[in-house]
Short mmCIF file of C-alpha atoms and ligand atoms in Angstrom, two decimals:
data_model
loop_
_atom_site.label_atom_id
_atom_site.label_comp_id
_atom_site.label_asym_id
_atom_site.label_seq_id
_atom_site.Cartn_x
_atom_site.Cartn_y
_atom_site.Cartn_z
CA UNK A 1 11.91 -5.46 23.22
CA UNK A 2 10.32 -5.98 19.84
CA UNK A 3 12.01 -4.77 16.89
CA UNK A 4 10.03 -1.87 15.25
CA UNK A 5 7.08 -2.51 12.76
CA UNK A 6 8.26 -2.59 8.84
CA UNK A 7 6.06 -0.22 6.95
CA UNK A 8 5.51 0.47 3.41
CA UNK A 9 3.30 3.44 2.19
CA UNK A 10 3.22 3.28 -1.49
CA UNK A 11 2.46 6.43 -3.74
CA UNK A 12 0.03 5.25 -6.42
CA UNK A 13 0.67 8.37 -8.49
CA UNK A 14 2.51 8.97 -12.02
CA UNK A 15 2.89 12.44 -11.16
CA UNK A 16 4.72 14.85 -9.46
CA UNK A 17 2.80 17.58 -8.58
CA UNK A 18 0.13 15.30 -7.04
CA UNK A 19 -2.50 15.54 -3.99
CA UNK A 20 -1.39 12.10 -3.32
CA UNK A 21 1.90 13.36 -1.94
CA UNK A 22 0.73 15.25 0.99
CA UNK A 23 -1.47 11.73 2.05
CA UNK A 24 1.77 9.72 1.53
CA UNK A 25 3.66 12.16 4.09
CA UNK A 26 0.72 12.10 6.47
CA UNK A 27 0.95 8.28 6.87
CA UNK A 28 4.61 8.34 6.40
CA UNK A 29 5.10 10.84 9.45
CA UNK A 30 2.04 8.86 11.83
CA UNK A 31 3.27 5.33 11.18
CA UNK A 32 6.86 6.52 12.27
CA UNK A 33 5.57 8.26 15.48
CA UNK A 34 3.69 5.65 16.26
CA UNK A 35 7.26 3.64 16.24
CA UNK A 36 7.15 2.21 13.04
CA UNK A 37 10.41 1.69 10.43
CA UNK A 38 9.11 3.55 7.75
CA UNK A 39 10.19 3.50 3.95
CA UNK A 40 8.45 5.46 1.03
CA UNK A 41 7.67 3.87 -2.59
CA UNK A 42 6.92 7.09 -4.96
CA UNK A 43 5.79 4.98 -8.15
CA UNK A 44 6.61 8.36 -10.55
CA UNK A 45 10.05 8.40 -9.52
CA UNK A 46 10.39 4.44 -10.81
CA UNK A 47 9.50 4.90 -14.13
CA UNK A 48 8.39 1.24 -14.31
CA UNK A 49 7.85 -1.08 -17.54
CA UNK A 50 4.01 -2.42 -17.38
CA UNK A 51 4.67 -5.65 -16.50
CA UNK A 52 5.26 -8.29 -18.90
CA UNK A 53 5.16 -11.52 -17.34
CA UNK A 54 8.28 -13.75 -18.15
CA UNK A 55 10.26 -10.73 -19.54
CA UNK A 56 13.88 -11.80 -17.63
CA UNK A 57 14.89 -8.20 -19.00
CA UNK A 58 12.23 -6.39 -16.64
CA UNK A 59 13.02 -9.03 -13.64
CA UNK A 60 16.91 -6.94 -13.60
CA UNK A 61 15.72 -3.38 -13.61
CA UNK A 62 16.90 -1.25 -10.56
CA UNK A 63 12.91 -0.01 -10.36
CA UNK A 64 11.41 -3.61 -10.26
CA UNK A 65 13.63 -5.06 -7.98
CA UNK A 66 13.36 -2.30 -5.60
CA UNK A 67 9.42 -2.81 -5.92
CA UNK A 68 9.48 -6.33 -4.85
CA UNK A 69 12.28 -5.71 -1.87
CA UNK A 70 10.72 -2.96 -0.56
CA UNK A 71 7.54 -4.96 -0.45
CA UNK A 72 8.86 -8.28 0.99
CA UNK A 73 11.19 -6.10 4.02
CA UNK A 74 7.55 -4.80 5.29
CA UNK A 75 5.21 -6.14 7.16
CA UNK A 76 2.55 -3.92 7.04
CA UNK A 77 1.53 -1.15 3.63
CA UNK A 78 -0.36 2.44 3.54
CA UNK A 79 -1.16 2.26 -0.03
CA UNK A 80 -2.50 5.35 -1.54
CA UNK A 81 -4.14 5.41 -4.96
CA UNK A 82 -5.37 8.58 -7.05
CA UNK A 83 -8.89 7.09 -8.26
CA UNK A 84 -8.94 7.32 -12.02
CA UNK A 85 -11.71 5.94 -14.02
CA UNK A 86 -13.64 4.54 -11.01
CA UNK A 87 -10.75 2.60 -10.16
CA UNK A 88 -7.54 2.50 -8.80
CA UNK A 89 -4.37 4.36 -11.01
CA UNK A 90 -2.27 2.09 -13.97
CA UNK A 91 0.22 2.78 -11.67
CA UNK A 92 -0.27 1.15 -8.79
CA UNK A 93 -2.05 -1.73 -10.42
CA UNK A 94 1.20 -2.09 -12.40
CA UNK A 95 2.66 -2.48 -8.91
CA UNK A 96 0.61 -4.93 -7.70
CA UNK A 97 1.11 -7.20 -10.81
CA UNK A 98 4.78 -7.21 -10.25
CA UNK A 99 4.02 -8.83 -6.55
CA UNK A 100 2.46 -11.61 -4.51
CA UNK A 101 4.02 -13.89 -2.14
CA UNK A 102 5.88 -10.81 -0.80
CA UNK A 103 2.10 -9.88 -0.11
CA UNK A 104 1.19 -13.19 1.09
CA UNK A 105 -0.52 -12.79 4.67
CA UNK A 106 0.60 -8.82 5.03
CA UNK A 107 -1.63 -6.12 6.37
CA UNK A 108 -2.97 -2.72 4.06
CA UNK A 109 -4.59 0.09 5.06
CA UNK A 110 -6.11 1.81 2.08
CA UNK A 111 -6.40 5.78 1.22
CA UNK A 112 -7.80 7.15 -1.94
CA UNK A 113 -7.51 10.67 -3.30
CA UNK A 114 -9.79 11.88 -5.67
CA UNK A 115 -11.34 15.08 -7.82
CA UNK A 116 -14.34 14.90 -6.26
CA UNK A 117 -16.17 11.51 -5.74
CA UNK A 118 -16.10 8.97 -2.52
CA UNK A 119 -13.07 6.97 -3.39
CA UNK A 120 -15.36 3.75 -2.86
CA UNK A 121 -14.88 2.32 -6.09
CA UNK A 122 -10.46 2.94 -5.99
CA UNK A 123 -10.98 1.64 -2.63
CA UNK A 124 -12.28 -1.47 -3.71
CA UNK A 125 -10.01 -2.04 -6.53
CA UNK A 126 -7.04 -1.60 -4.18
CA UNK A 127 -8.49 -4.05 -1.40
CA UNK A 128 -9.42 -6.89 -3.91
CA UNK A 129 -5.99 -6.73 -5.16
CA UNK A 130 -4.49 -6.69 -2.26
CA UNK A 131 -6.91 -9.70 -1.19
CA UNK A 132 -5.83 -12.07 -4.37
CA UNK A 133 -2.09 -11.57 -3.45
CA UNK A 134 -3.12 -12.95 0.00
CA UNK A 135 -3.02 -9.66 2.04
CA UNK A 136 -5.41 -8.84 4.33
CA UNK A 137 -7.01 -5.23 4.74
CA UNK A 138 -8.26 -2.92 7.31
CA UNK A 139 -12.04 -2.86 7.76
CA UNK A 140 -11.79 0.89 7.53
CA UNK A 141 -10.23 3.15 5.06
CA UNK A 142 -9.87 6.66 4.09
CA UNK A 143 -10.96 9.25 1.05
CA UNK A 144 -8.98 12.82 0.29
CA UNK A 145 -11.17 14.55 -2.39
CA UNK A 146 -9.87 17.60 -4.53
CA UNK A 147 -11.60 20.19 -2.04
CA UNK A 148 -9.78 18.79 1.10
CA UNK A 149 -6.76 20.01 -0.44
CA UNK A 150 -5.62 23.68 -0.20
CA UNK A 151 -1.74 24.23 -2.95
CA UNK A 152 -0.92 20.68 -1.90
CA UNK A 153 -2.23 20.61 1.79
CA UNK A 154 -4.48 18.44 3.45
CA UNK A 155 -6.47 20.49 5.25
CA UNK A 156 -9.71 18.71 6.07
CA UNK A 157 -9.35 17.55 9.65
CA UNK A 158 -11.58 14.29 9.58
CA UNK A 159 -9.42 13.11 6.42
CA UNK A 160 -6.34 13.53 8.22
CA UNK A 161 -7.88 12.25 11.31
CA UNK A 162 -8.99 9.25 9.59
CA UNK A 163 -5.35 8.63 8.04
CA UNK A 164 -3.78 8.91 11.19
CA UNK A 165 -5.96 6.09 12.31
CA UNK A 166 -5.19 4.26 9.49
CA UNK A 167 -1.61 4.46 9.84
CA UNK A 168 -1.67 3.72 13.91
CA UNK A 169 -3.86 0.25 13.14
CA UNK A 170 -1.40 -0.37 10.10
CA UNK A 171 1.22 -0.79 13.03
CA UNK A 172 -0.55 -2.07 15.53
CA UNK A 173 -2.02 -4.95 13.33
CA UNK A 174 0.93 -5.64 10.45
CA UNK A 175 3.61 -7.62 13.21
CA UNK A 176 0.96 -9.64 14.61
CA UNK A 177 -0.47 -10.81 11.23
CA UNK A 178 2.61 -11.38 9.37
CA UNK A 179 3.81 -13.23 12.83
CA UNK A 180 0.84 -15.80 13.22
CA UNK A 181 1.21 -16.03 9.25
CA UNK A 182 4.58 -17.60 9.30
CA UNK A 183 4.11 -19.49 12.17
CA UNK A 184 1.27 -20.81 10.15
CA UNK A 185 3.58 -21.08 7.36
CA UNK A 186 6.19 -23.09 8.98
CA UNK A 187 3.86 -25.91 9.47
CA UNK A 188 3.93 -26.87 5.90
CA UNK A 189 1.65 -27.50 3.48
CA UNK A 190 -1.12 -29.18 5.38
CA UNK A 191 -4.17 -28.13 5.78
CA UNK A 192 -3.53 -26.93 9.12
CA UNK A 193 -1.58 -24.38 7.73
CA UNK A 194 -4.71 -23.02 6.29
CA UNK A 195 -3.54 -20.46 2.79
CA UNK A 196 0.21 -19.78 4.21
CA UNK A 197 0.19 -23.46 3.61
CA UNK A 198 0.16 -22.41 -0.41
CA UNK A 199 2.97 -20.56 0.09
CA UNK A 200 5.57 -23.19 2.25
C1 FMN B 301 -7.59 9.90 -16.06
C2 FMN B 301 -8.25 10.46 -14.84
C3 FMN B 301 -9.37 9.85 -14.32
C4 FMN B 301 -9.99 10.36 -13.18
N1 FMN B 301 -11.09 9.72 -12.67
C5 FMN B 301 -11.65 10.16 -11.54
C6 FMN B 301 -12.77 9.49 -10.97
O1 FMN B 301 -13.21 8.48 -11.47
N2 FMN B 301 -13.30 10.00 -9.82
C7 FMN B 301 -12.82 11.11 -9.22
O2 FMN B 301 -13.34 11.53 -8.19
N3 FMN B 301 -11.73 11.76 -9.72
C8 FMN B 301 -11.14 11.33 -10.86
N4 FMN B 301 -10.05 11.96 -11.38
C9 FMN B 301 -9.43 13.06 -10.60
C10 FMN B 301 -8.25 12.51 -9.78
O3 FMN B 301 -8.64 11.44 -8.93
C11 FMN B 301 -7.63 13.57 -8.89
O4 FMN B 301 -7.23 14.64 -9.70
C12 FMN B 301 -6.45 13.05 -8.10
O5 FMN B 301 -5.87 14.06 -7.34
C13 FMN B 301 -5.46 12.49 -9.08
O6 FMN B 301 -4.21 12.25 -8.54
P1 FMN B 301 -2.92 12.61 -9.37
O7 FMN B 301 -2.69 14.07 -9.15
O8 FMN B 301 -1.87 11.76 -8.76
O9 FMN B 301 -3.17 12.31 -10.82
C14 FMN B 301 -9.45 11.50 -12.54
C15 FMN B 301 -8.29 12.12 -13.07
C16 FMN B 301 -7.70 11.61 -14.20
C17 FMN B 301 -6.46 12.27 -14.74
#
């Protein structure tokens, strides 16, 4: 039997009394019916230095090096941003710069919670990243606007609908990516081993 799909859903929030909580739970609780091994990043409670590339300091913290674990044991992410700005939070884009080959030919489904407006623009911000670490995305995603949300619930049934979906494809798709990837990997540097050849 095949050992259990690795997923990561990531909370792209500084905050603890955030709408993004109840979407992290969501996916959280889907991706492990669906028969997933399931762990939970919560950015706030990391506290993490922005990134300062080279720093040897912020290489040893507890918070960084769980951050890049975490993300090389998965195969597949739920990564859920609050949109701030028109674009994805400090936060999670402070994640993202701490990563990439532990990225490199993974699978992300995206979910964006917002005050009010689409999420497109978060959306986007979260998929290119995700795109120049070498990840691939979902060709659907998910939005959870302020008025979907009743003291912290979810309550609009098409959102949650639509993360649920999101979650399910996350592990149906992650194992067979991040398979084929390292097979592709293995072959070396070649050009037969398309981009996981940049990372043999
Ligand atoms: C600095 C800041 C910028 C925001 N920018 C947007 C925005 O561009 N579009 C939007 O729909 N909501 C915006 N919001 C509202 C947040 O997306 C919304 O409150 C969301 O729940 C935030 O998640 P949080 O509770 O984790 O901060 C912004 C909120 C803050 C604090």
């Amino acid at each position: 039997m095949n050992s259990p799909a690795k997923i990561l859903v990531v909370s792209g929030s500084a905050r603890d009394e955030s709408n993004v909580h109840a979407v992290v739970s969501l996916a959280a609780r889907t991706a492990r019916g669906a028969g997933a091994e399931v762990r939970e990043l919560l950015l706030h409670r990391l506290r993490l230095p922005v990134m300062d590339h080279g720093d040897a300091e912020q290489a040893a913290l507890a918070g960084v090096r769980e951050v890049r674990e975490s993300a090389a044991w998965a195969e597949g992410f739920v990564l859920v941003t609050p949109e701030y700005h028109g674009s994805m939070s400090g936060c999670l884009k402070n994640w993202f710069d701490f990563l990439y080959p532990e990225l490199a030919g993974k699978l992300a489904g995206v979910v964006a919670v917002t005050g009010g407006g689409s999420g497109d623009m978060s959306i986007t911000a979260v998929k290119t990243s995700f795109a120049w670490c070498h990840g691939f995305t979902l060709p659907f995603h998910a939005a959870a606007r302020g008025p979907d949300f009743e003291e912290g619930l979810l309550q609009n049934q098409r959102v949650i609908e639509r993360i649920e979906r999101i979650a399910h494809d996350v592990v149906r798709y992650a194992p067979l990516l991040r398979g084929t990837f390292e097979e592709a990997r293995a072959l070396g540097r070649g050009v037969e081993a398309g981009f996981a050849g940049t990372h043999a």
